[in-house]
Coordinates of C-alpha atoms in Angstrom, one line a residue:
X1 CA 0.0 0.0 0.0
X2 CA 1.3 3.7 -0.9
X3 CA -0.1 7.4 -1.2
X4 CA 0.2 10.2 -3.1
X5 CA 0.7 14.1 -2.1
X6 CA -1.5 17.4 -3.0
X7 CA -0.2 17.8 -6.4
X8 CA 2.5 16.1 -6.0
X9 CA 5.0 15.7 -6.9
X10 CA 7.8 17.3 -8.1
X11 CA 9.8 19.4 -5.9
X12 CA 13.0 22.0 -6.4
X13 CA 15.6 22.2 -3.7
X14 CA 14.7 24.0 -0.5
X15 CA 15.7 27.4 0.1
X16 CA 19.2 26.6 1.8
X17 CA 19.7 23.6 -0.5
X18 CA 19.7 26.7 -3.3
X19 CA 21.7 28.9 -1.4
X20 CA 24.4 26.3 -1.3
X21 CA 24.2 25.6 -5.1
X22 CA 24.2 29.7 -6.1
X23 CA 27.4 29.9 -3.9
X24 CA 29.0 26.4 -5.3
X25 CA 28.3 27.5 -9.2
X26 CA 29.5 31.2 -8.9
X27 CA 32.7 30.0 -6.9
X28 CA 33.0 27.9 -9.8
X29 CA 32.5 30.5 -12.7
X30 CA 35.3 32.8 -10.8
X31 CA 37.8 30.1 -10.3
X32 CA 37.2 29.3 -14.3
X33 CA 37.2 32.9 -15.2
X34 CA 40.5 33.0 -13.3
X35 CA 42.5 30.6 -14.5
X36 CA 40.9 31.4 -18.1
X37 CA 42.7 34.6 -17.4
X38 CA 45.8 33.4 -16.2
X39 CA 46.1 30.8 -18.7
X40 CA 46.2 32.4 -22.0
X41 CA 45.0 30.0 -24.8
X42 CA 44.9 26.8 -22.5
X43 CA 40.9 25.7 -23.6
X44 CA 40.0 26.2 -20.0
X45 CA 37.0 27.8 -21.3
X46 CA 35.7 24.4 -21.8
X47 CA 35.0 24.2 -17.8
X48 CA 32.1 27.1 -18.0
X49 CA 29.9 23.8 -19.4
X50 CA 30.4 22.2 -15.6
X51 CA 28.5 25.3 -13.8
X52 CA 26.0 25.9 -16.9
X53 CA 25.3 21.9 -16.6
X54 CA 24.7 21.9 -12.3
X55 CA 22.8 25.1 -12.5
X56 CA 20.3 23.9 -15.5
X57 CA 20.1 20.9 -14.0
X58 CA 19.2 22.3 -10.4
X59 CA 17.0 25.3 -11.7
X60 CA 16.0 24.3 -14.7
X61 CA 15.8 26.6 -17.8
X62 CA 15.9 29.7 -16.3
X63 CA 19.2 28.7 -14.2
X64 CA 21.2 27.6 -16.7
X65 CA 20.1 30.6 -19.1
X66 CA 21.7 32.9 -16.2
X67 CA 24.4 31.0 -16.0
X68 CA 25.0 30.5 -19.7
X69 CA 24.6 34.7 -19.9
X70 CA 27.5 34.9 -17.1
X71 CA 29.7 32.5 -18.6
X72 CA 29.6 34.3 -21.9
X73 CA 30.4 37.5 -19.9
X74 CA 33.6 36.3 -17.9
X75 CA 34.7 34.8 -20.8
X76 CA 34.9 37.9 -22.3
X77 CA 36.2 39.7 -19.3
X78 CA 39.1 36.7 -18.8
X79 CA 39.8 37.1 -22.6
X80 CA 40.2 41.6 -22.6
X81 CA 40.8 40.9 -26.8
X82 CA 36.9 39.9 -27.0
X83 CA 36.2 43.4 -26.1
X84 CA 37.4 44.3 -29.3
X85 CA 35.0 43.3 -32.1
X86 CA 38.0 42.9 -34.6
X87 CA 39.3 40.6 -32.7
X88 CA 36.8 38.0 -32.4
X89 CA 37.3 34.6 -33.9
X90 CA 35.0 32.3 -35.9
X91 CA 36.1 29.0 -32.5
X92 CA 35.3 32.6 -29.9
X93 CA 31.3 32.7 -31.6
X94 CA 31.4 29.0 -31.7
X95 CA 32.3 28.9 -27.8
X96 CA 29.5 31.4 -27.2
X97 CA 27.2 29.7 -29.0
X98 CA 28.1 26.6 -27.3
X99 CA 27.5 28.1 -23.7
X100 CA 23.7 28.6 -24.4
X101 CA 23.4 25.6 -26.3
X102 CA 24.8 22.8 -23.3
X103 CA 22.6 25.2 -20.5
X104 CA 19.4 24.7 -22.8
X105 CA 20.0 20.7 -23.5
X106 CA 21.0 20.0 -20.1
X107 CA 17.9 21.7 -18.5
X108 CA 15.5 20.3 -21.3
X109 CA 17.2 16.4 -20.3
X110 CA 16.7 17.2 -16.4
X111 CA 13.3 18.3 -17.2
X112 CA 12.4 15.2 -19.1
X113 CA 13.9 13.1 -16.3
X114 CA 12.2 15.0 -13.7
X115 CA 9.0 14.4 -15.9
X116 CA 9.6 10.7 -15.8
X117 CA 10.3 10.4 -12.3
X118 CA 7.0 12.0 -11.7
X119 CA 4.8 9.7 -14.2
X120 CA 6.3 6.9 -12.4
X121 CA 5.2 7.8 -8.9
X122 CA 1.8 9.3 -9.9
X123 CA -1.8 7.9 -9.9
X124 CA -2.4 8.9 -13.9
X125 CA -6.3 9.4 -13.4
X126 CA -5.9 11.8 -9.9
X127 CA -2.6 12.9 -9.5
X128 CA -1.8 11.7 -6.3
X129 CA 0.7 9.4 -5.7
X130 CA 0.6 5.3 -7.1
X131 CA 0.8 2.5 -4.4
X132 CA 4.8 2.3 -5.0
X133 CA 5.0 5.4 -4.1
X134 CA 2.9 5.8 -1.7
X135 CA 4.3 2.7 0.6
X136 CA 7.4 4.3 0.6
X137 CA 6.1 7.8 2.1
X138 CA 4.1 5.8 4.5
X139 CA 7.2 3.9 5.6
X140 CA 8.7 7.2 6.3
X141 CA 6.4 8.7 8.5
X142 CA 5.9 5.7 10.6
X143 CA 9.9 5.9 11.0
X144 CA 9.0 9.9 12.2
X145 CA 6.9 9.1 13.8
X146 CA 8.2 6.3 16.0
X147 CA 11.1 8.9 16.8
X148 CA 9.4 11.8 17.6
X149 CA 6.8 10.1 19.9
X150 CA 4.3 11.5 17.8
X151 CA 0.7 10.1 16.1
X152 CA 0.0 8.8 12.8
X153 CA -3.6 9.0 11.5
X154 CA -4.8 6.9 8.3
X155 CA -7.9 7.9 6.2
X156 CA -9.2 5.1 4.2
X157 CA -11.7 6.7 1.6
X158 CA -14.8 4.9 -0.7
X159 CA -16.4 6.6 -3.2
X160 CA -20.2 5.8 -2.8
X161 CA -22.3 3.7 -5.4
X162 CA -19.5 3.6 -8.0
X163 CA -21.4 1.1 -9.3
X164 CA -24.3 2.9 -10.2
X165 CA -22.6 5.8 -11.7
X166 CA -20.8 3.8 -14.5
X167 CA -24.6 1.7 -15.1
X168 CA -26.8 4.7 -15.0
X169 CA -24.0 7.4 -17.0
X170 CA -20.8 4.8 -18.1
X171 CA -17.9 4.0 -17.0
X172 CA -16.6 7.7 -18.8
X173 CA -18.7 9.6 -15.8
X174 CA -17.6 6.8 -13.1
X175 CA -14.0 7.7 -14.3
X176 CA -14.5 11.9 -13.8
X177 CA -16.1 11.0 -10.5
X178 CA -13.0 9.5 -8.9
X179 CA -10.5 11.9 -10.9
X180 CA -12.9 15.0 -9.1
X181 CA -12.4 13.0 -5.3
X182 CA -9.0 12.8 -5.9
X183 CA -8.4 16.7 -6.3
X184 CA -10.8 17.6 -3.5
X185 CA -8.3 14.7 -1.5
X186 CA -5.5 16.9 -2.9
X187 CA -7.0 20.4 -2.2
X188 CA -8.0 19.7 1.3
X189 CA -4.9 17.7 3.1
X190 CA -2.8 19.7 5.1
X191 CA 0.8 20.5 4.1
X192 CA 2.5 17.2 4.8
X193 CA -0.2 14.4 4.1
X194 CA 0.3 11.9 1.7
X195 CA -2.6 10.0 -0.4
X196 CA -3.0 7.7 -2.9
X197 CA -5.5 6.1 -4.9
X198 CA -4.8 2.0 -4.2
X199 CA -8.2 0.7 -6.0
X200 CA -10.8 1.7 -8.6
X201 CA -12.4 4.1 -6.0
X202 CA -10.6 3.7 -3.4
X203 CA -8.1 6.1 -1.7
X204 CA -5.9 6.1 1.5
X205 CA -3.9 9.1 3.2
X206 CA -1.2 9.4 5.8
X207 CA -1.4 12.4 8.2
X208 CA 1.6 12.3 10.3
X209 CA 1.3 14.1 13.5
X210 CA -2.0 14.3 13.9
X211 CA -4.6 13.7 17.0
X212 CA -7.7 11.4 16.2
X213 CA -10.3 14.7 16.9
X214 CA -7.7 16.4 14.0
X215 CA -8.0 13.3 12.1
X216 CA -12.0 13.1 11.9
X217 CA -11.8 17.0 11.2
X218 CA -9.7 16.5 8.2
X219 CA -12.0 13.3 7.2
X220 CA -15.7 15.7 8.0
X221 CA -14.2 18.4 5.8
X222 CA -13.1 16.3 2.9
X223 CA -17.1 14.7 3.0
X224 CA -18.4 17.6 2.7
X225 CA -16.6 19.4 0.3
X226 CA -17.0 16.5 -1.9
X227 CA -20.9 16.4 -1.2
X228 CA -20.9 20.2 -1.9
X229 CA -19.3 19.5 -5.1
X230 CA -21.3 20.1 -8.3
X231 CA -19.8 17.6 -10.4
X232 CA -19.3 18.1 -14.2
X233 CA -19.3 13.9 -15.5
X234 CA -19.0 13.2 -19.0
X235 CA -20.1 16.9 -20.2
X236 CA -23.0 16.8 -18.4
X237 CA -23.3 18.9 -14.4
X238 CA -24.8 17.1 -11.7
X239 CA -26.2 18.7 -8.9
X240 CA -24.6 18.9 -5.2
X241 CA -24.9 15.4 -3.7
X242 CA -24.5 13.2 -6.5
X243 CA -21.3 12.4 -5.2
X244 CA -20.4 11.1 -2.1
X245 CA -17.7 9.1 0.3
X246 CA -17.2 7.2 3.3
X247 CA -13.9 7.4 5.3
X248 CA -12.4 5.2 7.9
X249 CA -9.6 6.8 10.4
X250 CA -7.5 5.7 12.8
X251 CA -4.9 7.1 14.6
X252 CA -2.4 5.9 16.9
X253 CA 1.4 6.3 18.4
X254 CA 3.9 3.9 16.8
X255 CA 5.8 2.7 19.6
X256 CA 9.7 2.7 18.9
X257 CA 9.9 -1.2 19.3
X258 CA 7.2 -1.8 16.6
X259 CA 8.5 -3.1 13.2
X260 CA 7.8 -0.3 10.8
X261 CA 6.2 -2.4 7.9
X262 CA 3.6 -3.8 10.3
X263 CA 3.0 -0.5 12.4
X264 CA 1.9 0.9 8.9
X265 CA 0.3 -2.2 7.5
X266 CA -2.2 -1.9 11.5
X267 CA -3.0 1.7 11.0
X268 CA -4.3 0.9 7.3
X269 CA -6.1 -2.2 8.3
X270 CA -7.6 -0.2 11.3
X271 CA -9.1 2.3 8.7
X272 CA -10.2 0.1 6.4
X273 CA -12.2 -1.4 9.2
X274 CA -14.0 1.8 10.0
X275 CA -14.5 2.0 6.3
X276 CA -16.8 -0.6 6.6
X277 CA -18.6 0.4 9.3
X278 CA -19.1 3.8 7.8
X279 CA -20.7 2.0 5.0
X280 CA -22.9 0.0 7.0
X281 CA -24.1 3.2 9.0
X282 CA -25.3 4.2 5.4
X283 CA -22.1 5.7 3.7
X284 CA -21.8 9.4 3.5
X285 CA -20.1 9.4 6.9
X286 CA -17.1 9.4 8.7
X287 CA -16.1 6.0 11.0
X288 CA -13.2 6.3 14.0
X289 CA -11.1 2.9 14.3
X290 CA -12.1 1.9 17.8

């Protein structure tokens, strides 16, 4: 079993992580620029690519334009004859051109990759995050949460009569419907949750430090929102209340002797088994593991 994010997925460094890198590529461009300098026509030029290629690749397009730009600049600035029109050479435009052109390929490869990495930890129809992924998240926070002392609440979410959305409107409509539960699951998690679609209809999140009466909150809120909704299913809108869900919680402290795996595996297994009762009670509610 694994879960998926609010819209997931992809994430740039945080803002020390960037710090670092800015401080690491323009040590690097000086050093270069130096040497380039000092060195005559040694081809230390050629280094510039190494800074262009960690900034594209960390900031994407827009870094390794920058640092394409700079590069072309300290080059001229290391090189005081490029100042000079006349004395430009046809390898000097070549160089120059070759700046922008390994900053634009190396940010367009780590954006494909990034791209990919994404597909294969996303839930195609919602969004949120496959099983894979999702298990591994879940493993994480019960390690957190084991060392903090802290609680881990599960939501276990059904989407209501399914069944009779895909007969009555086909399986296009029964499709939207969960793709529409999945972004309100999305929308309304708080900043670290993790969910995942792990069936047809069916959805699971991890909320790591989080009391049962925050749990239920989170699990009232979701059900209504996705009552509220006015859904629009295979072109046509359906009133509020078409769609509905049932949702299982549980929440517990993982204590530290507990295998992870099976700590995680209880919790789910808890809230599935609220789930149920939910469902029996009518559906359209909101059942607490006892």
């Amino acid at each position: 079993m694994q879960i998926t994010s609010r819209a997931i997925l992809h994430r740039r460094p945080g803002s020390s992580h960037r710090v670092h890198y800015l401080a690491l590529i323009a040590a690097a461009l000086l050093l270069i620029a130096l040497l380039d300098h000092e060195t005559g026509d040694v081809p230390f030029q050629h280094l510039y690519y190494l800074p262009i290629i960690l900034a594209a690749i960390e900031f994407g397009f827009p870094g390794g334009l920058m640092v394409s730009l700079s590069s072309v600049l300290l080059y001229h600035l290391a090189n005081t004859r490029l100042l000079h029109i006349r004395e430009f050479r046809e390898a000097d435009v070549v160089q120059i051109i070759l700046f922008f052109t390994v900053g634009l390929v190396a940010a367009k490869l780590s954006d494909d990759a990034n791209r990919m990495r994404l597909l294969s930890i996303t839930d195609d129809l919602t969004g949120l995050h496959n099983l894979r992924s999702f298990e591994s998240h879940l493993a994480t926070l019960v390690s957190q949460a084991k060392k903090d002392g802290s609680i881990l609440s599960v939501l276990v979410v059904d989407v209501d009569h399914l069944k009779s959305l895909n007969d009555s409107y086909g399986h296009l409509a029964g499709a939207e419907a969960v793709r529409i539960v999945g972004h309100l699951i999305a929308q309304h998690l708080p900043e670290r949750a993790v969910a995942c679609r792990y069936g047809g209809d069916e959805f699971v999140v991890a909320i790591p430090d989080c009391q049962m009466e925050q749990a239920v909150g989170i699990a009232e809120g979701l059900r209504l929102s996705v009552s509220n909704e006015q859904p629009v299913l295979a072109t046509r809108i359906f009133p509020s209340g078409t769609l509905s869900i049932s949702i299982g919680t549980a929440s517990r402290f993982v204590a530290k002797g507990v295998d992870s795996l099976k700590a995680g595996e209880g919790l789910f297994q808890a809230a599935d088994h609220a789930l149920y009762r939910a469902k029996e009670m009518g559906r359209n509610g909101v059942s607490t593991s006892r």
